[in-house]
Amino acid sequence: MAKPKEISSLSYDQALEELESIVQQLEAEVGDLDAALALYERGQALSQHCSTLLEQAELRVQQLGSDGELTPLE
Amino acid sequence: MQQMDLFAPEPKTITVTELTRGLRRAIESVDVFQNLWVQGEVSNFSRPQSGHWYFTLKDRDAALPCVMWRSTAELQAQVPMNGDQIEVHGGLSIYEAQGRYQLYVDEIRSAGEGSLYQKFIELKNRLEAEGLFARNRSLPAWPQRIGIVTSATGAALQDVLHTLERRYPLAEVVLAPTQVQGPSAAVLVAEALGMLDQFAQPELILLVRGGGSLEDLAAFNSEIVARAIVRTRAVLVSGVGHETDVTIADFAADLRAPTPTAAAELATPDLQELQARLATLHSRLQRQTPIAKINRARQQLDELSLRSGRALAQRTRWLRATLQGHTARLQALSPLAVLERGYAVVRTADGTLVRQASQVQPGAALDVRVQRGQLHVEVKETKDD
């Protein structure tokens, strides 16, 4: 199995997708308890990451110049 | 000249009213006269207290009296002025009191708008036949970067930004500002689309503008903009004008929204829905704590032993043993239980548990998890027991 990615580097949709799959695995009750424990811990962290992203989200607006450069707007 | 037949019966004498009313009915019963577009120059425009508009539409050789009732006149964006070339729509009738025929106008547009519309239809048909309107790609579910092509000073930009801020602040927005009106607008809009697509590489572009007359929207009805739209790698959503305005740009886009705000809404998931989805997942996760699993297993076990009696006693014992094993392992594994007693879990940077000093080298970075929080430490020295 590929090494799971650092949670803080995940975008909202990536984190939510992984959380969804973790919940489904846990609900399917496959695997033993320690695997479940690890999944559960990661699920908690993903859930926390998602809600932090939502709380901190602030629309970033940039403007494209005639030279193709991006500069922050306002 | 024919001789008058002295014995022919004289036509019946009728009143002025009878004649005028008869004429009025005759005119009103001709469908063509009730659905006319007439072009001419405005003269004698007057707007008395009643609020109705009276004017004469004329050209070099003829004049046509016109009326627009107050209820319709009030809705007009522009008041015609003497000398204006305009086109009016309405039905013909007779004002009996003055024995005067006149046009009852219900719509006014500036002269040439009719031919603009004609050109619009021709261009639309030509581009459609060429297959330019076949794009219909689906929207990215989670656009990370959203491009906007519109005027930097227009209300449309503010509408879109407010909508994105409210619905989906996770996105990054890149504005490619451009004129959206005037003689060079079409070229500038097309350029802005190309630049944005190439340099900022958004997954999604919103091409938006507030409402206006057919003339104001000319850039969005131009061939060059239609072709620039079809070239974009980003999925393109158009939101031009008001609900009723449909432009060539709308046909060329992957998706047409009726207004700028609607374009931003169509293109993004709603934060409220995102939060609801997260909350659902979170509570589903809470039901899956390992402790809850064990409780459910125990309950299952109880049911089994109740129902099964002797035949299942063996199995029950086995299940109970497994359960105890699981419980014990869980407790042993539960980081909380162990850490509460003051122990710490030491992992290398790649997450491997450190069980022997020989696993790490001096200088290695380690993560130490204690009951509350984590420590990132560096190894000074290693010593085997």
PDB file of C-alpha atoms in Angstrom, chain B residues 150-327:
ATOM      1  CA  THR B 150     -14.957  40.705 -17.507  1.00  0.00           C
ATOM      2  CA  SER B 151     -14.535  44.417 -16.861  1.00  0.00           C
ATOM      3  CA  ALA B 152     -12.527  45.227 -13.718  1.00  0.00           C
ATOM      4  CA  THR B 153     -14.966  48.003 -12.862  1.00  0.00           C
ATOM      5  CA  GLY B 154     -18.315  46.418 -13.683  1.00  0.00           C
ATOM      6  CA  ALA B 155     -20.988  45.219 -11.293  1.00  0.00           C
ATOM      7  CA  ALA B 156     -20.728  41.763 -12.860  1.00  0.00           C
ATOM      8  CA  LEU B 157     -17.273  41.228 -11.287  1.00  0.00           C
ATOM      9  CA  GLN B 158     -18.533  42.211  -7.839  1.00  0.00           C
ATOM     10  CA  ASP B 159     -21.543  39.911  -8.218  1.00  0.00           C
ATOM     11  CA  VAL B 160     -19.332  36.988  -9.146  1.00  0.00           C
ATOM     12  CA  LEU B 161     -16.764  37.615  -6.392  1.00  0.00           C
ATOM     13  CA  HIS B 162     -19.456  37.914  -3.729  1.00  0.00           C
ATOM     14  CA  THR B 163     -21.065  34.699  -4.887  1.00  0.00           C
ATOM     15  CA  LEU B 164     -17.766  32.802  -4.907  1.00  0.00           C
ATOM     16  CA  GLU B 165     -16.857  34.169  -1.492  1.00  0.00           C
ATOM     17  CA  ARG B 166     -20.169  33.041  -0.057  1.00  0.00           C
ATOM     18  CA  ARG B 167     -20.329  29.637  -1.734  1.00  0.00           C
ATOM     19  CA  TYR B 168     -16.812  28.435  -2.295  1.00  0.00           C
ATOM     20  CA  PRO B 169     -13.976  30.439  -0.687  1.00  0.00           C
ATOM     21  CA  LEU B 170     -11.640  27.459  -1.123  1.00  0.00           C
ATOM     22  CA  ALA B 171     -11.005  28.540  -4.697  1.00  0.00           C
ATOM     23  CA  GLU B 172      -8.325  30.787  -6.080  1.00  0.00           C
ATOM     24  CA  VAL B 173      -9.619  33.370  -8.536  1.00  0.00           C
ATOM     25  CA  VAL B 174      -7.756  34.964 -11.433  1.00  0.00           C
ATOM     26  CA  LEU B 175      -9.282  37.970 -13.141  1.00  0.00           C
ATOM     27  CA  ALA B 176      -8.345  38.816 -16.706  1.00  0.00           C
ATOM     28  CA  PRO B 177      -9.703  42.356 -16.957  1.00  0.00           C
ATOM     29  CA  THR B 178     -10.942  43.593 -20.317  1.00  0.00           C
ATOM     30  CA  GLN B 179     -13.208  46.134 -21.929  1.00  0.00           C
ATOM     31  CA  VAL B 180     -16.570  44.561 -22.583  1.00  0.00           C
ATOM     32  CA  GLN B 181     -18.080  47.345 -24.662  1.00  0.00           C
ATOM     33  CA  GLY B 182     -16.994  49.574 -27.493  1.00  0.00           C
ATOM     34  CA  PRO B 183     -15.428  49.044 -30.910  1.00  0.00           C
ATOM     35  CA  SER B 184     -12.384  47.039 -29.756  1.00  0.00           C
ATOM     36  CA  ALA B 185     -14.177  45.022 -27.075  1.00  0.00           C
ATOM     37  CA  ALA B 186     -14.526  41.857 -29.169  1.00  0.00           C
ATOM     38  CA  VAL B 187     -10.791  41.640 -29.883  1.00  0.00           C
ATOM     39  CA  LEU B 188      -9.891  42.462 -26.273  1.00  0.00           C
ATOM     40  CA  VAL B 189     -12.280  39.886 -24.821  1.00  0.00           C
ATOM     41  CA  ALA B 190     -10.914  37.229 -27.153  1.00  0.00           C
ATOM     42  CA  GLU B 191      -7.337  38.150 -26.159  1.00  0.00           C
ATOM     43  CA  ALA B 192      -8.153  38.087 -22.444  1.00  0.00           C
ATOM     44  CA  LEU B 193      -9.683  34.623 -22.829  1.00  0.00           C
ATOM     45  CA  GLY B 194      -6.597  33.301 -24.582  1.00  0.00           C
ATOM     46  CA  MET B 195      -4.131  34.880 -22.139  1.00  0.00           C
ATOM     47  CA  LEU B 196      -6.022  33.656 -19.097  1.00  0.00           C
ATOM     48  CA  ASP B 197      -6.303  30.141 -20.433  1.00  0.00           C
ATOM     49  CA  GLN B 198      -2.640  29.988 -21.362  1.00  0.00           C
ATOM     50  CA  PHE B 199      -0.903  31.770 -18.469  1.00  0.00           C
ATOM     51  CA  ALA B 200      -3.102  31.105 -15.441  1.00  0.00           C
ATOM     52  CA  GLN B 201      -4.398  27.700 -16.610  1.00  0.00           C
ATOM     53  CA  PRO B 202      -7.624  27.723 -14.608  1.00  0.00           C
ATOM     54  CA  GLU B 203      -9.856  24.650 -14.727  1.00  0.00           C
ATOM     55  CA  LEU B 204     -12.848  26.871 -15.229  1.00  0.00           C
ATOM     56  CA  ILE B 205     -13.458  30.286 -16.843  1.00  0.00           C
ATOM     57  CA  LEU B 206     -16.455  32.506 -16.182  1.00  0.00           C
ATOM     58  CA  LEU B 207     -17.125  34.914 -19.057  1.00  0.00           C
ATOM     59  CA  VAL B 208     -19.532  37.484 -17.649  1.00  0.00           C
ATOM     60  CA  ARG B 209     -21.066  40.897 -18.293  1.00  0.00           C
ATOM     61  CA  GLY B 210     -24.069  42.839 -17.045  1.00  0.00           C
ATOM     62  CA  GLY B 211     -27.133  43.458 -19.169  1.00  0.00           C
ATOM     63  CA  GLY B 212     -27.416  45.898 -22.045  1.00  0.00           C
ATOM     64  CA  SER B 213     -28.867  46.546 -25.465  1.00  0.00           C
ATOM     65  CA  LEU B 214     -28.066  44.327 -28.405  1.00  0.00           C
ATOM     66  CA  GLU B 215     -25.481  46.938 -29.393  1.00  0.00           C
ATOM     67  CA  ASP B 216     -23.860  46.880 -25.909  1.00  0.00           C
ATOM     68  CA  LEU B 217     -23.526  43.120 -26.095  1.00  0.00           C
ATOM     69  CA  ALA B 218     -21.947  43.197 -29.571  1.00  0.00           C
ATOM     70  CA  ALA B 219     -18.591  41.782 -28.390  1.00  0.00           C
ATOM     71  CA  PHE B 220     -20.357  38.717 -27.013  1.00  0.00           C
ATOM     72  CA  ASN B 221     -22.079  38.247 -30.359  1.00  0.00           C
ATOM     73  CA  SER B 222     -18.869  38.377 -32.349  1.00  0.00           C
ATOM     74  CA  GLU B 223     -17.261  35.563 -34.265  1.00  0.00           C
ATOM     75  CA  ILE B 224     -13.793  36.224 -32.810  1.00  0.00           C
ATOM     76  CA  VAL B 225     -15.055  35.769 -29.237  1.00  0.00           C
ATOM     77  CA  ALA B 226     -16.986  32.629 -30.185  1.00  0.00           C
ATOM     78  CA  ARG B 227     -13.804  31.132 -31.649  1.00  0.00           C
ATOM     79  CA  ALA B 228     -11.721  32.153 -28.614  1.00  0.00           C
ATOM     80  CA  ILE B 229     -14.271  30.437 -26.355  1.00  0.00           C
ATOM     81  CA  VAL B 230     -14.076  27.205 -28.289  1.00  0.00           C
ATOM     82  CA  ARG B 231     -10.261  27.236 -28.065  1.00  0.00           C
ATOM     83  CA  THR B 232     -10.070  27.447 -24.254  1.00  0.00           C
ATOM     84  CA  ARG B 233      -8.741  24.391 -22.478  1.00  0.00           C
ATOM     85  CA  ALA B 234     -10.649  25.463 -19.366  1.00  0.00           C
ATOM     86  CA  VAL B 235     -14.332  24.614 -19.170  1.00  0.00           C
ATOM     87  CA  LEU B 236     -16.206  27.819 -19.999  1.00  0.00           C
ATOM     88  CA  VAL B 237     -19.378  29.102 -18.377  1.00  0.00           C
ATOM     89  CA  SER B 238     -21.001  32.230 -19.827  1.00  0.00           C
ATOM     90  CA  GLY B 239     -23.221  34.611 -17.902  1.00  0.00           C
ATOM     91  CA  VAL B 240     -24.004  37.583 -20.085  1.00  0.00           C
ATOM     92  CA  GLY B 241     -26.737  40.156 -19.526  1.00  0.00           C
ATOM     93  CA  HIS B 242     -30.122  39.457 -18.023  1.00  0.00           C
ATOM     94  CA  GLU B 243     -32.201  36.294 -18.117  1.00  0.00           C
ATOM     95  CA  THR B 244     -33.606  37.066 -21.540  1.00  0.00           C
ATOM     96  CA  ASP B 245     -30.377  37.962 -23.322  1.00  0.00           C
ATOM     97  CA  VAL B 246     -28.913  35.100 -25.309  1.00  0.00           C
ATOM     98  CA  THR B 247     -25.624  35.692 -27.097  1.00  0.00           C
ATOM     99  CA  ILE B 248     -23.393  33.827 -29.524  1.00  0.00           C
ATOM    100  CA  ALA B 249     -20.966  33.447 -26.594  1.00  0.00           C
ATOM    101  CA  ASP B 250     -23.690  31.547 -24.729  1.00  0.00           C
ATOM    102  CA  PHE B 251     -24.019  29.065 -27.581  1.00  0.00           C
ATOM    103  CA  ALA B 252     -20.257  28.546 -27.829  1.00  0.00           C
ATOM    104  CA  ALA B 253     -19.773  28.063 -24.063  1.00  0.00           C
ATOM    105  CA  ASP B 254     -19.859  24.672 -22.379  1.00  0.00           C
ATOM    106  CA  LEU B 255     -22.617  25.950 -20.149  1.00  0.00           C
ATOM    107  CA  ARG B 256     -24.809  29.042 -20.307  1.00  0.00           C
ATOM    108  CA  ALA B 257     -25.976  30.821 -17.160  1.00  0.00           C
ATOM    109  CA  PRO B 258     -28.642  33.543 -17.323  1.00  0.00           C
ATOM    110  CA  THR B 259     -26.662  36.114 -15.272  1.00  0.00           C
ATOM    111  CA  PRO B 260     -23.128  36.617 -13.871  1.00  0.00           C
ATOM    112  CA  THR B 261     -24.281  35.587 -10.382  1.00  0.00           C
ATOM    113  CA  ALA B 262     -25.934  32.467 -11.749  1.00  0.00           C
ATOM    114  CA  ALA B 263     -22.718  31.579 -13.605  1.00  0.00           C
ATOM    115  CA  ALA B 264     -20.756  31.672 -10.341  1.00  0.00           C
ATOM    116  CA  GLU B 265     -23.439  29.596  -8.631  1.00  0.00           C
ATOM    117  CA  LEU B 266     -23.568  26.976 -11.365  1.00  0.00           C
ATOM    118  CA  ALA B 267     -19.821  26.619 -11.444  1.00  0.00           C
ATOM    119  CA  THR B 268     -19.127  25.945  -7.779  1.00  0.00           C
ATOM    120  CA  PRO B 269     -20.201  23.598  -5.002  1.00  0.00           C
ATOM    121  CA  ASP B 270     -21.925  25.282  -2.085  1.00  0.00           C
ATOM    122  CA  LEU B 271     -19.985  25.639   1.166  1.00  0.00           C
ATOM    123  CA  GLN B 272     -23.130  24.813   3.150  1.00  0.00           C
ATOM    124  CA  GLU B 273     -23.438  21.516   1.311  1.00  0.00           C
ATOM    125  CA  LEU B 274     -19.739  20.853   1.883  1.00  0.00           C
ATOM    126  CA  GLN B 275     -20.180  21.417   5.593  1.00  0.00           C
ATOM    127  CA  ALA B 276     -23.236  19.190   5.725  1.00  0.00           C
ATOM    128  CA  ARG B 277     -21.386  16.434   3.892  1.00  0.00           C
ATOM    129  CA  LEU B 278     -18.442  16.710   6.260  1.00  0.00           C
ATOM    130  CA  ALA B 279     -20.746  16.634   9.296  1.00  0.00           C
ATOM    131  CA  THR B 280     -22.434  13.461   8.035  1.00  0.00           C
ATOM    132  CA  LEU B 281     -19.101  11.749   7.451  1.00  0.00           C
ATOM    133  CA  HIS B 282     -17.872  12.852  10.840  1.00  0.00           C
ATOM    134  CA  SER B 283     -20.830  11.374  12.680  1.00  0.00           C
ATOM    135  CA  ARG B 284     -20.578   8.168  10.646  1.00  0.00           C
ATOM    136  CA  LEU B 285     -16.931   8.020  11.701  1.00  0.00           C
ATOM    137  CA  GLN B 286     -17.869   8.483  15.361  1.00  0.00           C
ATOM    138  CA  ARG B 287     -20.040   5.393  15.203  1.00  0.00           C
ATOM    139  CA  GLN B 288     -16.995   3.429  14.086  1.00  0.00           C
ATOM    140  CA  THR B 289     -14.723   3.973  17.066  1.00  0.00           C
ATOM    141  CA  PRO B 290     -12.986   0.718  17.934  1.00  0.00           C
ATOM    142  CA  ILE B 291     -14.757   0.797  21.305  1.00  0.00           C
ATOM    143  CA  ALA B 292     -18.123   0.962  19.565  1.00  0.00           C
ATOM    144  CA  LYS B 293     -17.065  -1.977  17.440  1.00  0.00           C
ATOM    145  CA  ILE B 294     -16.314  -4.030  20.498  1.00  0.00           C
ATOM    146  CA  ASN B 295     -19.608  -3.119  22.085  1.00  0.00           C
ATOM    147  CA  ARG B 296     -21.427  -4.164  18.970  1.00  0.00           C
ATOM    148  CA  ALA B 297     -19.518  -7.422  18.886  1.00  0.00           C
ATOM    149  CA  ARG B 298     -20.398  -8.003  22.528  1.00  0.00           C
ATOM    150  CA  GLN B 299     -24.047  -7.357  21.836  1.00  0.00           C
ATOM    151  CA  GLN B 300     -23.960  -9.762  18.953  1.00  0.00           C
ATOM    152  CA  LEU B 301     -22.388 -12.262  21.221  1.00  0.00           C
ATOM    153  CA  ASP B 302     -25.089 -11.835  23.839  1.00  0.00           C
ATOM    154  CA  GLU B 303     -27.743 -12.386  21.239  1.00  0.00           C
ATOM    155  CA  LEU B 304     -25.954 -15.406  19.990  1.00  0.00           C
ATOM    156  CA  SER B 305     -25.623 -16.989  23.401  1.00  0.00           C
ATOM    157  CA  LEU B 306     -29.240 -16.285  24.231  1.00  0.00           C
ATOM    158  CA  ARG B 307     -30.490 -17.861  21.026  1.00  0.00           C
ATOM    159  CA  SER B 308     -28.104 -20.640  20.591  1.00  0.00           C
ATOM    160  CA  GLY B 309     -27.967 -22.687  23.737  1.00  0.00           C
ATOM    161  CA  ARG B 310     -25.720 -25.671  23.810  1.00  0.00           C
ATOM    162  CA  ALA B 311     -25.078 -26.120  20.135  1.00  0.00           C
ATOM    163  CA  LEU B 312     -23.498 -22.752  19.978  1.00  0.00           C
ATOM    164  CA  ALA B 313     -21.822 -22.810  23.334  1.00  0.00           C
ATOM    165  CA  GLN B 314     -18.592 -23.821  21.770  1.00  0.00           C
ATOM    166  CA  ARG B 315     -18.731 -21.057  19.239  1.00  0.00           C
ATOM    167  CA  THR B 316     -19.747 -18.573  21.874  1.00  0.00           C
ATOM    168  CA  ARG B 317     -16.771 -19.473  23.955  1.00  0.00           C
ATOM    169  CA  TRP B 318     -14.597 -19.024  20.932  1.00  0.00           C
ATOM    170  CA  LEU B 319     -16.152 -15.680  20.098  1.00  0.00           C
ATOM    171  CA  ARG B 320     -15.773 -14.554  23.662  1.00  0.00           C
ATOM    172  CA  ALA B 321     -12.129 -15.520  23.654  1.00  0.00           C
ATOM    173  CA  THR B 322     -11.594 -13.657  20.373  1.00  0.00           C
ATOM    174  CA  LEU B 323     -13.381 -10.693  21.776  1.00  0.00           C
ATOM    175  CA  GLN B 324     -11.287 -10.685  24.885  1.00  0.00           C
ATOM    176  CA  GLY B 325      -8.245 -10.931  22.718  1.00  0.00           C
ATOM    177  CA  HIS B 326      -9.399  -7.961  20.660  1.00  0.00           C
ATOM    178  CA  THR B 327     -10.287  -5.960  23.733  1.00  0.00           C
TER     179      THR B 327
END
